[in-house]
Short mmCIF file of C-alpha atoms in Angstrom, two decimals:
data_model
loop_
_atom_site.label_atom_id
_atom_site.label_comp_id
_atom_site.label_asym_id
_atom_site.label_seq_id
_atom_site.Cartn_x
_atom_site.Cartn_y
_atom_site.Cartn_z
CA MET A 1 -18.06 -69.50 -11.22
CA LYS A 2 -16.58 -72.05 -13.64
CA LYS A 3 -19.36 -74.58 -13.01
CA TRP A 4 -21.97 -71.88 -13.55
CA ILE A 5 -20.43 -70.91 -16.89
CA VAL A 6 -20.37 -74.55 -18.02
CA LEU A 7 -23.99 -75.13 -16.99
CA ALA A 8 -25.26 -71.95 -18.64
CA SER A 9 -23.37 -72.72 -21.82
CA LEU A 10 -24.68 -76.28 -22.01
CA LEU A 11 -28.24 -75.08 -21.47
CA MET A 12 -27.80 -72.57 -24.29
CA ALA A 13 -26.43 -75.28 -26.53
CA ALA A 14 -29.47 -77.45 -25.82
CA LEU A 15 -31.89 -74.76 -26.97
CA PRO A 16 -33.49 -75.09 -30.40
CA ALA A 17 -32.31 -72.98 -33.30
CA TRP A 18 -33.39 -69.32 -33.50
CA SER A 19 -37.14 -69.54 -34.17
CA ALA A 20 -39.86 -67.13 -35.25
CA GLN A 21 -40.86 -64.39 -32.82
CA ARG A 22 -43.80 -62.06 -32.54
CA LEU A 23 -43.27 -58.67 -34.08
CA LYS A 24 -43.98 -57.01 -30.71
CA ASP A 25 -40.99 -58.86 -29.21
CA ILE A 26 -38.46 -57.49 -31.70
CA ALA A 27 -39.87 -54.03 -32.52
CA ASN A 28 -41.43 -51.02 -30.85
CA ILE A 29 -44.11 -48.68 -32.17
CA GLY A 30 -42.71 -45.22 -32.77
CA GLY A 31 -43.85 -42.66 -30.19
CA VAL A 32 -45.05 -45.27 -27.68
CA ARG A 33 -42.45 -44.89 -24.94
CA PRO A 34 -42.19 -44.30 -21.18
CA ASN A 35 -40.89 -41.05 -19.68
CA GLN A 36 -38.64 -40.64 -16.65
CA LEU A 37 -39.66 -38.42 -13.74
CA ILE A 38 -37.55 -37.03 -10.91
CA GLY A 39 -38.26 -35.06 -7.76
CA TYR A 40 -37.06 -34.04 -4.32
CA GLY A 41 -38.82 -34.67 -1.04
CA LEU A 42 -38.64 -35.24 2.69
CA VAL A 43 -39.18 -38.54 4.46
CA VAL A 44 -40.38 -38.02 8.05
CA GLY A 45 -41.19 -40.30 10.96
CA LEU A 46 -37.80 -42.01 11.11
CA ASP A 47 -36.62 -43.47 14.41
CA GLY A 48 -33.58 -41.23 14.84
CA SER A 49 -31.98 -42.54 11.66
CA GLY A 50 -32.41 -39.39 9.58
CA ASP A 51 -29.98 -36.75 8.29
CA LYS A 52 -27.67 -34.62 10.41
CA VAL A 53 -28.04 -30.96 9.56
CA THR A 54 -24.35 -30.36 10.21
CA SER A 55 -23.40 -32.58 7.27
CA SER A 56 -26.66 -32.25 5.26
CA PRO A 57 -27.66 -28.58 5.52
CA PHE A 58 -30.16 -28.86 2.65
CA THR A 59 -32.39 -31.00 4.89
CA GLY A 60 -32.74 -28.14 7.37
CA GLN A 61 -33.43 -25.67 4.56
CA ALA A 62 -36.13 -27.92 3.13
CA MET A 63 -37.71 -28.32 6.56
CA THR A 64 -37.82 -24.55 7.04
CA ASN A 65 -39.36 -23.97 3.61
CA MET A 66 -41.97 -26.68 4.18
CA LEU A 67 -42.97 -25.30 7.57
CA ASN A 68 -43.28 -21.78 6.16
CA GLN A 69 -45.54 -23.05 3.36
CA LEU A 70 -47.74 -24.74 5.98
CA GLY A 71 -48.09 -21.52 7.92
CA VAL A 72 -45.52 -22.23 10.61
CA GLN A 73 -43.13 -19.30 10.86
CA VAL A 74 -39.63 -20.35 11.86
CA PRO A 75 -37.72 -17.48 13.54
CA PRO A 76 -34.58 -16.46 11.61
CA GLY A 77 -31.42 -18.10 12.87
CA THR A 78 -33.29 -21.04 14.42
CA LYS A 79 -31.32 -24.27 14.09
CA ILE A 80 -33.50 -27.14 12.91
CA ASP A 81 -31.90 -30.52 13.47
CA PRO A 82 -34.58 -33.24 13.62
CA LYS A 83 -32.94 -36.63 13.32
CA ASN A 84 -36.18 -38.23 12.17
CA VAL A 85 -36.19 -36.48 8.77
CA ALA A 86 -34.25 -37.43 5.63
CA ALA A 87 -33.91 -35.68 2.28
CA VAL A 88 -34.48 -38.00 -0.69
CA THR A 89 -34.52 -37.94 -4.45
CA LEU A 90 -37.62 -39.44 -6.05
CA THR A 91 -37.64 -41.33 -9.33
CA ALA A 92 -40.56 -42.80 -11.25
CA THR A 93 -41.47 -43.94 -14.74
CA LEU A 94 -44.49 -42.47 -16.49
CA PRO A 95 -45.79 -45.27 -18.74
CA PRO A 96 -47.17 -44.60 -22.22
CA PHE A 97 -50.87 -43.69 -22.40
CA ALA A 98 -50.87 -42.77 -18.68
CA ARG A 99 -54.02 -40.84 -17.75
CA ARG A 100 -54.68 -38.26 -15.07
CA GLY A 101 -55.41 -39.94 -11.74
CA GLN A 102 -53.47 -43.10 -12.56
CA ALA A 103 -51.16 -44.39 -9.79
CA ILE A 104 -47.48 -45.19 -10.45
CA ASP A 105 -44.69 -46.55 -8.25
CA VAL A 106 -42.01 -44.29 -6.77
CA THR A 107 -38.46 -45.01 -5.57
CA ALA A 108 -37.02 -42.85 -2.77
CA SER A 109 -33.21 -42.69 -2.38
CA SER A 110 -31.43 -40.87 0.43
CA ILE A 111 -29.05 -38.08 -0.64
CA GLY A 112 -27.88 -37.19 2.86
CA ASP A 113 -26.32 -39.24 5.62
CA ALA A 114 -29.50 -40.94 6.83
CA LYS A 115 -28.82 -44.41 8.16
CA SER A 116 -32.21 -45.84 7.20
CA LEU A 117 -35.53 -44.88 5.60
CA ARG A 118 -37.35 -47.75 7.26
CA GLY A 119 -40.71 -46.75 8.72
CA GLY A 120 -40.68 -43.29 7.12
CA THR A 121 -43.41 -41.42 5.27
CA LEU A 122 -42.80 -39.30 2.21
CA LEU A 123 -44.45 -35.89 2.31
CA LEU A 124 -46.28 -34.53 -0.72
CA SER A 125 -43.65 -33.92 -3.42
CA PRO A 126 -43.84 -33.02 -7.13
CA LEU A 127 -42.31 -35.22 -9.83
CA LYS A 128 -41.03 -33.38 -12.89
CA GLY A 129 -40.10 -34.41 -16.41
CA ALA A 130 -37.12 -33.34 -18.52
CA ASP A 131 -39.05 -30.21 -19.57
CA GLY A 132 -39.40 -29.03 -15.96
CA GLN A 133 -43.18 -29.54 -15.88
CA ILE A 134 -44.89 -31.37 -13.00
CA TYR A 135 -46.42 -34.64 -14.20
CA ALA A 136 -47.20 -36.39 -10.89
CA MET A 137 -47.45 -35.85 -7.13
CA ALA A 138 -45.94 -38.39 -4.73
CA GLN A 139 -46.75 -39.19 -1.12
CA GLY A 140 -46.96 -42.32 1.00
CA ASN A 141 -45.23 -44.81 3.27
CA VAL A 142 -41.75 -45.95 2.28
CA VAL A 143 -41.22 -49.71 2.09
CA VAL A 144 -37.61 -50.80 2.71
CA GLY A 145 -36.63 -54.37 1.91
CA GLY A 146 -33.55 -54.43 4.16
CA ALA A 147 -33.04 -54.71 7.91
CA GLY A 148 -30.33 -53.63 10.32
CA ALA A 149 -29.43 -53.34 14.00
CA SER A 150 -26.58 -51.96 16.07
CA ALA A 151 -25.54 -52.14 19.73
CA GLY A 152 -22.35 -51.80 21.73
CA GLY A 153 -20.37 -50.51 18.78
CA SER A 154 -21.32 -53.49 16.60
CA SER A 155 -23.80 -53.42 13.75
CA THR A 156 -25.27 -55.69 11.12
CA GLN A 157 -27.23 -54.95 7.97
CA ILE A 158 -29.14 -56.91 5.34
CA ASN A 159 -29.67 -55.31 1.93
CA GLN A 160 -29.85 -51.54 1.42
CA LEU A 161 -31.58 -49.36 4.01
CA SER A 162 -31.13 -45.96 2.34
CA VAL A 163 -33.40 -46.78 -0.62
CA GLY A 164 -37.09 -47.54 -0.39
CA ARG A 165 -40.11 -47.96 -2.63
CA ILE A 166 -43.60 -46.48 -2.44
CA PRO A 167 -46.01 -48.78 -4.32
CA SER A 168 -48.61 -46.70 -6.18
CA GLY A 169 -47.16 -43.74 -4.34
CA ALA A 170 -47.66 -41.10 -7.05
CA THR A 171 -50.72 -39.85 -8.90
CA VAL A 172 -50.46 -38.65 -12.49
CA GLU A 173 -51.49 -35.00 -12.79
CA ARG A 174 -50.46 -34.24 -16.38
CA GLU A 175 -50.81 -36.46 -19.45
CA VAL A 176 -48.21 -36.90 -22.15
CA PRO A 177 -49.86 -36.98 -25.58
CA THR A 178 -48.92 -40.14 -27.46
CA ALA A 179 -49.69 -40.13 -31.17
CA LEU A 180 -49.91 -43.49 -32.88
CA GLY A 181 -48.15 -42.45 -36.03
CA ASP A 182 -48.24 -39.39 -38.27
CA GLY A 183 -51.29 -39.26 -40.54
CA GLU A 184 -51.91 -42.54 -42.31
CA PHE A 185 -48.56 -44.06 -41.32
CA ILE A 186 -47.14 -45.57 -38.16
CA HIS A 187 -43.50 -46.45 -37.62
CA LEU A 188 -42.00 -49.66 -36.33
CA GLU A 189 -38.53 -49.44 -34.78
CA LEU A 190 -36.57 -52.68 -34.56
CA GLN A 191 -34.82 -53.16 -31.23
CA GLU A 192 -31.71 -54.37 -33.07
CA ALA A 193 -30.92 -52.80 -36.42
CA ASP A 194 -30.60 -55.49 -39.08
CA PHE A 195 -31.44 -55.29 -42.79
CA THR A 196 -32.39 -58.96 -43.01
CA THR A 197 -34.81 -58.74 -40.09
CA ALA A 198 -36.31 -55.51 -41.46
CA ASN A 199 -36.86 -57.12 -44.87
CA ARG A 200 -38.48 -60.21 -43.34
CA ALA A 201 -40.75 -58.05 -41.16
CA VAL A 202 -41.90 -56.07 -44.21
CA GLN A 203 -42.63 -59.27 -46.12
CA ALA A 204 -44.60 -60.73 -43.19
CA ILE A 205 -46.71 -57.57 -42.77
CA ASN A 206 -47.46 -57.31 -46.50
CA LYS A 207 -48.39 -60.98 -46.58
CA ALA A 208 -50.88 -60.47 -43.74
CA PHE A 209 -52.42 -57.15 -44.85
CA GLY A 210 -51.73 -56.93 -48.54
CA PRO A 211 -48.95 -55.50 -50.73
CA ASP A 212 -47.62 -51.96 -50.18
CA THR A 213 -48.81 -51.95 -46.56
CA ALA A 214 -45.26 -51.74 -45.18
CA ARG A 215 -41.92 -50.59 -46.49
CA ALA A 216 -38.47 -50.49 -44.92
CA VAL A 217 -36.91 -47.04 -44.54
CA ASP A 218 -33.57 -48.43 -43.30
CA GLY A 219 -32.24 -51.32 -41.23
CA ARG A 220 -34.22 -50.25 -38.16
CA LEU A 221 -37.25 -48.20 -39.24
CA ILE A 222 -40.31 -49.66 -40.99
CA GLU A 223 -43.16 -47.47 -42.26
CA VAL A 224 -46.61 -49.07 -42.12
CA ARG A 225 -49.85 -47.74 -43.61
CA ALA A 226 -52.64 -47.92 -40.99
CA PRO A 227 -56.34 -46.94 -40.77
CA PHE A 228 -57.22 -43.38 -39.73
CA ASP A 229 -59.96 -44.31 -37.25
CA SER A 230 -58.48 -44.78 -33.76
CA ASN A 231 -60.51 -47.91 -32.99
CA GLN A 232 -59.61 -49.52 -36.32
CA ARG A 233 -55.97 -48.50 -35.84
CA VAL A 234 -55.84 -50.23 -32.45
CA GLN A 235 -57.34 -53.38 -33.98
CA PHE A 236 -54.81 -53.17 -36.81
CA LEU A 237 -51.90 -52.84 -34.37
CA SER A 238 -53.23 -55.73 -32.29
CA ARG A 239 -53.12 -58.01 -35.33
CA MET A 240 -49.80 -56.69 -36.58
CA GLU A 241 -47.86 -57.06 -33.32
CA ASN A 242 -48.70 -60.78 -33.20
CA ILE A 243 -47.34 -61.52 -36.69
CA ALA A 244 -44.56 -64.13 -36.57
CA VAL A 245 -41.23 -62.97 -38.01
CA ASP A 246 -38.03 -64.96 -38.47
CA PRO A 247 -35.20 -62.69 -37.19
CA ALA A 248 -31.80 -62.82 -38.84
CA ASP A 249 -29.25 -65.23 -37.43
CA LEU A 250 -27.30 -63.85 -34.51
CA SER A 251 -23.78 -62.62 -35.14
CA PRO A 252 -21.28 -64.68 -33.12
CA LEU A 253 -20.34 -62.72 -30.02
CA VAL A 254 -18.34 -63.38 -26.87
CA ILE A 255 -18.78 -60.90 -24.01
CA ILE A 256 -16.14 -60.87 -21.27
CA ASN A 257 -16.42 -59.00 -17.99
CA ALA A 258 -12.80 -58.59 -16.97
CA ARG A 259 -13.73 -57.37 -13.47
CA THR A 260 -15.85 -60.36 -12.44
CA GLY A 261 -14.47 -63.02 -14.77
CA SER A 262 -17.88 -63.67 -16.34
CA ILE A 263 -17.97 -64.95 -19.91
CA VAL A 264 -21.11 -65.15 -22.05
CA MET A 265 -21.18 -66.65 -25.56
CA ASN A 266 -24.17 -66.89 -27.87
CA GLN A 267 -25.26 -69.86 -29.94
CA SER A 268 -23.41 -68.82 -33.10
CA VAL A 269 -19.88 -68.97 -31.68
CA THR A 270 -17.65 -71.53 -33.44
CA LEU A 271 -13.96 -72.33 -33.61
CA GLY A 272 -11.48 -72.96 -36.33
CA SER A 273 -8.94 -75.74 -35.95
CA CYS A 274 -6.46 -74.98 -33.17
CA ALA A 275 -4.56 -76.46 -30.23
CA VAL A 276 -4.61 -74.99 -26.74
CA SER A 277 -2.07 -75.65 -23.99
CA HIS A 278 -2.66 -74.63 -20.41
CA GLY A 279 -0.45 -74.97 -17.34
CA ASN A 280 -0.24 -73.43 -13.89
CA LEU A 281 2.70 -72.40 -11.77
CA SER A 282 1.95 -71.61 -8.11
CA VAL A 283 4.39 -70.25 -5.54
CA THR A 284 3.53 -70.55 -1.81
CA ILE A 285 5.53 -68.68 0.84
CA ASN A 286 4.94 -69.36 4.54
CA ASN A 287 6.55 -67.14 7.18
CA THR A 288 6.81 -68.73 10.67
CA PRO A 289 8.06 -66.51 13.52
CA GLN A 290 10.41 -68.21 16.04
CA VAL A 291 11.32 -66.85 19.49
CA SER A 292 14.79 -67.42 21.04
CA GLN A 293 14.57 -67.10 24.86
CA PRO A 294 17.90 -66.77 26.82
CA ASN A 295 18.55 -68.72 30.01
CA PRO A 296 17.58 -67.11 33.33
CA LEU A 297 20.16 -64.59 34.73
CA SER A 298 22.27 -64.94 31.57
CA GLY A 299 21.79 -61.29 30.68
CA GLY A 300 20.76 -62.04 27.12
CA LYS A 301 17.79 -60.64 25.18
CA THR A 302 14.80 -62.32 23.65
CA VAL A 303 15.23 -62.51 19.88
CA VAL A 304 12.42 -63.05 17.36
CA THR A 305 13.41 -64.57 14.02
CA ASN A 306 11.39 -65.54 10.95
CA GLN A 307 11.71 -68.86 9.15
CA ALA A 308 10.51 -68.80 5.54
CA ASP A 309 9.23 -71.91 3.80
CA ILE A 310 8.93 -71.56 0.01
CA THR A 311 7.11 -74.19 -2.04
CA ILE A 312 6.78 -74.16 -5.85
CA ASN A 313 4.17 -76.36 -7.52
CA SER A 314 4.15 -76.70 -11.27
CA THR A 315 1.23 -78.37 -13.04
CA SER A 316 2.09 -79.97 -16.32
CA GLY A 317 0.40 -78.32 -19.26
CA LYS A 318 -2.25 -80.15 -21.26
CA VAL A 319 -2.74 -79.80 -24.97
CA VAL A 320 -6.27 -80.07 -26.32
CA GLY A 321 -6.98 -80.09 -30.04
CA LEU A 322 -10.16 -78.51 -31.39
CA LYS A 323 -11.45 -79.32 -34.85
CA GLY A 324 -12.82 -76.62 -37.12
CA GLY A 325 -16.53 -75.87 -36.78
CA ALA A 326 -16.79 -76.81 -33.12
CA ASN A 327 -20.04 -75.60 -31.56
CA LEU A 328 -20.58 -73.77 -28.29
CA SER A 329 -20.79 -76.77 -25.99
CA GLN A 330 -17.64 -78.31 -27.48
CA VAL A 331 -15.75 -75.05 -27.03
CA VAL A 332 -16.73 -74.72 -23.37
CA ASN A 333 -16.12 -78.41 -22.60
CA ALA A 334 -12.69 -78.28 -24.18
CA LEU A 335 -11.66 -75.15 -22.28
CA ASN A 336 -12.90 -76.51 -18.97
CA ALA A 337 -11.15 -79.82 -19.65
CA LEU A 338 -7.94 -77.83 -19.30
CA GLY A 339 -8.93 -76.91 -15.75
CA ALA A 340 -9.08 -73.25 -16.70
CA THR A 341 -10.54 -70.69 -14.30
CA PRO A 342 -12.65 -67.77 -15.59
CA GLN A 343 -9.57 -65.53 -15.66
CA ASP A 344 -7.69 -68.23 -17.60
CA LEU A 345 -10.59 -68.48 -20.05
CA ILE A 346 -10.34 -64.75 -20.73
CA SER A 347 -6.66 -65.05 -21.67
CA ILE A 348 -7.28 -68.18 -23.75
CA LEU A 349 -10.17 -66.62 -25.69
CA GLN A 350 -8.16 -63.48 -26.39
CA ALA A 351 -5.27 -65.56 -27.68
CA MET A 352 -7.62 -67.67 -29.85
CA LYS A 353 -9.13 -64.48 -31.30
CA SER A 354 -5.65 -63.14 -32.12
CA ALA A 355 -4.77 -66.45 -33.77
CA GLY A 356 -7.89 -66.25 -35.94
CA SER A 357 -9.44 -69.48 -34.66
CA LEU A 358 -12.26 -67.89 -32.64
CA LYS A 359 -15.02 -67.11 -35.14
CA ALA A 360 -16.75 -64.41 -33.11
CA ASP A 361 -16.54 -60.78 -32.09
CA LEU A 362 -14.80 -60.39 -28.74
CA GLN A 363 -16.31 -57.67 -26.52
CA ILE A 364 -14.62 -56.82 -23.22
CA ILE A 365 -16.61 -54.77 -20.71
#
């Protein structure tokens, strides 16, 4: 982990300064967005790895409803417990400008106690949007990337077997109207709100298309005057999204994941003058059982005793001085020169932030 952090930090330090980016990389066009779809379905054809009706009764109910819709009347009270069927939730993303008949990918996730979806086939199932309307129909063979086997009470598994994917498994049945702006204006939404970036984007657009073409509404939203004709508007957007814009400098930020010990710092992180001392104290306790066996015919009892061996190792602390204005690579090299682990780095960075020497926002997730 420590070596990975050092390598990643040094690679970041070797990158050139924040350079110009295309407008399409830092902003989105208002109204052009994907939509999430969700559904429920049955995966059949499993090799005995499906749901158990005793613990997943909804699978039996869904089977009964499906058979009734297909004209197969199931007598009341009949227990349906096919172990080759699994109930799944279906998720998909409807891309912007999707047209009727277009194919999209579907992900099937088991919601019962099925052991595997491998080799199964999803039956025709509707996919609905947040408004409850059906936007696509899904059906097809489930592709599972994992593998597993069990025998004699032992089992092994690679990756996840209860989630599978159906490439191009859904067909769009309803279109979502996407309007490129309202009237003569379209709206650009910066991915990261910043007044400097918004001002520079407005200046770049006006320089390319003439004054008063764009104006900033706030730190995120930019209003752009565009042609009315749809073909001319598409050509206009094609030119505009490739305009080079110099984003504002990044705010110094250190992100710490306290659960995994991961630490990520951006290029703008610097240090004020400070001194850091780091030392370790480790205590090792070994417990060795010893058996005392009495002599034959002595009438004694076997006695088990424990012998404890306690060792304390103390590593002398090192003091490293850091000059003001140190860059990212110098910060990471200095901290790793102390022999600090990721958990040690978290404590050191928090202490440096409290002391006022870490010139960055500290975010703990």
